[in-house]
Amino acid sequence: DTAVSQTPKYLVTQMGNDKSIKCEQNLGHDTMYWYKQDSKKFLKIMFSYNNKELIINETVPNRFSPKSPDKAHLNLHINSLELGDSAVYFCASSQRQGAYEQYFGPGTRLTVT
Amino acid sequence: KQEVTQIPAALSVPEGENLVLNCSFTDSAIYNLQWFRQDPGKGLTSLLLIQSSQREQTSGRLNASLDKSSGRSTLYIAASQPGDSATYLCAVNWTPQVGANSKLTFGKGITLSVRP
């Protein structure tokens, strides 16, 4: 199926640990994004990459480091996890940079204990 | 500041009712607006995308309209069904068609419950 996929779907870990979330899209899109949905269900952009190049970093702590090995993949690595990092993280993609329709993955629910 | 507001936060209607979900935004200079559906514990499904030059878009029982001058969009759902129960999110893109810093700004969503 053509889609945006994320792994893992659920991630439970302790404070201080380092973890990664992977995202892949097979839509042939140039641009990928990471969004965070907090406990109040509010969705906010974190990062945007275009052809493996960082375009947007919305004042996210530098404990969060996105990595794009190729334009079909955008992974999110989080160092020294904190309780406040608990949220659902969504990956998305669009055909290219700019005001194009965005397609979202199923989300990764991160719980930090 | 560019913000998107959706009121009310929740809505409960009987099956079969036609309903309207509202979305308002500051700064009328939008490039497009996208409506999403989110089921509990699931990702976002794109329902409709309206470009700034368009007044409305239709898909099946869904119709989304856009009035830039008043800073409003509405999602009309005809003959609602229990399967329509979900959270509906409105998201605005204020960035140009080509360029950097393209991002969606989301409203907090409207949780719809359609009673059988």
XYZ file of C-alpha atoms in Angstrom:
229
model
C 0.000 0.000 0.000
C 1.188 3.520 -0.692
C 1.331 5.319 2.620
C 3.250 6.959 5.404
C 4.316 4.389 7.990
C 5.858 4.773 11.429
C 7.509 2.392 13.855
C 6.982 1.664 16.612
C 3.296 2.336 17.205
C 3.786 2.407 20.973
C 6.902 3.236 22.942
C 7.152 3.109 26.732
C 10.439 4.092 28.291
C 11.975 5.608 31.399
C 13.205 9.128 31.934
C 16.747 9.698 30.790
C 16.702 7.071 28.062
C 17.387 7.719 24.383
C 14.901 6.464 21.805
C 14.198 6.689 18.081
C 11.038 6.706 15.987
C 11.219 5.782 12.317
C 9.123 7.094 9.450
C 8.955 6.012 5.843
C 6.828 7.209 2.950
C 6.476 5.466 -0.390
C 4.507 8.248 -2.038
C 7.547 9.652 -3.817
C 7.220 12.919 -1.883
C 10.052 15.376 -1.442
C 9.009 16.853 1.907
C 8.509 15.190 5.280
C 7.416 16.507 8.672
C 7.263 15.616 12.333
C 4.304 16.839 14.405
C 3.642 16.421 18.120
C 0.155 15.940 19.581
C 0.110 16.711 23.283
C -2.183 15.421 26.015
C -4.754 18.060 25.096
C -4.781 16.705 21.542
C -3.190 19.865 20.153
C -1.084 19.175 17.053
C 1.974 21.282 16.423
C 4.770 21.025 13.884
C 8.260 20.190 15.096
C 10.388 19.742 11.977
C 10.181 19.811 8.218
C 12.683 18.292 5.785
C 12.849 18.802 2.040
C 15.015 16.411 0.036
C 16.946 15.478 3.193
C 17.516 19.133 4.117
C 16.139 20.660 7.326
C 13.680 23.455 6.516
C 11.754 24.063 9.735
C 12.781 23.666 13.355
C 10.033 25.058 15.531
C 12.077 25.838 18.652
C 12.219 22.203 19.590
C 14.767 21.315 22.330
C 18.027 20.081 20.873
C 17.426 16.754 22.615
C 15.301 16.074 19.549
C 17.358 15.341 16.446
C 15.698 14.417 13.184
C 17.690 12.498 10.603
C 16.831 11.963 6.968
C 19.014 9.301 5.317
C 17.085 9.721 2.066
C 14.001 11.585 1.005
C 11.733 8.615 1.767
C 12.788 8.393 5.409
C 12.708 10.826 8.308
C 13.644 9.453 11.707
C 13.327 11.208 15.047
C 15.884 10.557 17.754
C 15.228 11.820 21.268
C 17.961 12.009 23.902
C 17.534 12.148 27.673
C 13.779 11.657 27.592
C 11.675 13.719 29.987
C 8.148 13.190 31.326
C 6.947 16.122 29.222
C 7.983 14.329 26.049
C 5.047 11.954 26.472
C 2.818 12.569 23.468
C 1.788 11.140 20.141
C 4.293 11.887 17.382
C 3.055 12.005 13.815
C 5.103 11.852 10.663
C 3.699 13.399 7.484
C 4.753 14.010 3.913
C 3.805 16.245 1.008
C 4.638 16.213 -2.660
C 7.082 19.055 -2.286
C 7.871 22.079 -0.177
C 5.105 24.643 0.003
C 1.357 24.602 0.473
C 0.737 21.037 -0.699
C -1.632 18.493 0.809
C -0.045 16.638 3.685
C -0.465 12.924 4.338
C -0.045 11.616 7.856
C 1.252 8.397 9.360
C -0.603 6.472 12.090
C 1.373 8.055 14.922
C 3.687 6.784 17.655
C 2.445 7.049 21.215
C 5.432 7.756 23.447
C 5.032 7.324 27.192
C 7.886 8.364 29.452
C 7.705 7.035 33.016
C -0.375 35.783 15.459
C -1.757 33.146 13.104
C -4.230 30.935 14.911
C -6.954 28.441 14.066
C -10.010 28.031 16.269
C -12.655 25.334 16.268
C -15.757 25.744 18.406
C -17.433 23.848 19.984
C -14.894 21.296 21.173
C -17.500 18.537 21.119
C -20.787 17.880 19.420
C -23.360 15.103 19.767
C -26.125 14.632 17.196
C -28.673 11.947 16.301
C -28.082 9.831 13.238
C -29.369 11.285 9.995
C -28.885 14.899 10.924
C -27.101 17.271 8.563
C -24.416 19.140 10.443
C -21.875 21.897 10.093
C -18.465 22.030 11.742
C -16.887 25.455 11.973
C -13.295 26.588 11.681
C -12.087 30.176 12.008
C -8.632 31.602 11.404
C -6.843 34.869 11.962
C -5.050 36.414 8.986
C -7.072 35.871 5.842
C -3.942 35.542 3.650
C -4.049 31.761 3.632
C -2.790 29.530 0.845
C -4.913 26.517 1.598
C -6.954 24.849 4.296
C -7.168 21.133 4.982
C -9.816 19.177 6.903
C -8.753 15.958 8.633
C -10.497 13.190 10.482
C -8.871 11.480 13.470
C -10.309 8.308 14.960
C -9.381 7.460 18.571
C -5.835 6.140 18.771
C -5.360 6.516 15.035
C -3.595 8.830 12.634
C -5.048 11.667 10.599
C -6.976 11.051 7.414
C -7.116 13.933 4.965
C -10.717 14.640 3.991
C -10.625 17.745 1.843
C -8.108 20.356 0.763
C -9.324 23.794 -0.333
C -6.942 26.123 -2.118
C -7.199 29.833 -1.376
C -8.652 30.443 -4.841
C -11.495 27.964 -4.269
C -14.816 28.485 -2.514
C -15.643 24.848 -1.815
C -14.707 21.222 -2.264
C -16.922 18.151 -2.156
C -16.273 14.492 -1.470
C -19.256 12.207 -1.077
C -21.368 13.409 1.849
C -18.751 15.996 2.812
C -18.617 19.558 1.589
C -16.069 22.093 2.770
C -16.437 25.790 2.087
C -13.968 28.625 2.454
C -14.601 32.319 3.049
C -11.211 33.958 3.289
C -12.497 37.461 3.861
C -14.339 36.441 7.003
C -11.649 33.977 8.081
C -13.958 30.970 8.115
C -14.312 27.474 6.762
C -17.151 25.052 7.349
C -17.302 21.289 6.917
C -20.809 20.149 6.060
C -21.670 16.502 6.691
C -24.897 15.324 5.105
C -27.051 12.580 6.599
C -24.659 11.834 9.454
C -23.985 8.216 10.441
C -22.531 6.635 13.593
C -19.419 5.845 11.535
C -18.813 9.586 11.185
C -18.022 9.753 14.910
C -14.446 11.030 15.169
C -12.471 14.192 15.819
C -12.421 16.631 12.913
C -9.417 18.895 12.625
C -9.017 22.005 10.527
C -5.495 23.055 9.494
C -4.343 26.170 7.675
C -1.257 26.732 5.556
C -0.190 30.368 5.447
C 2.955 29.727 3.482
C 3.369 30.217 -0.232
C 3.067 27.522 -2.846
C 6.799 27.432 -3.330
C 9.166 28.279 -0.560
C 10.448 27.462 2.837
C 8.698 27.231 6.168
C 5.635 25.438 4.890
C 3.668 24.152 7.854
C 0.128 23.444 8.886
C -1.342 25.264 11.861
C -4.039 23.137 13.446
C -7.169 23.906 15.392
C -7.857 21.800 18.473
C -10.518 19.810 16.713
C -14.201 19.058 17.184
C -15.086 15.660 18.614
C -18.245 14.495 16.914
C -20.491 11.778 18.257
C -23.347 10.550 16.071
C -25.934 8.644 18.117
C -27.733 5.692 16.480
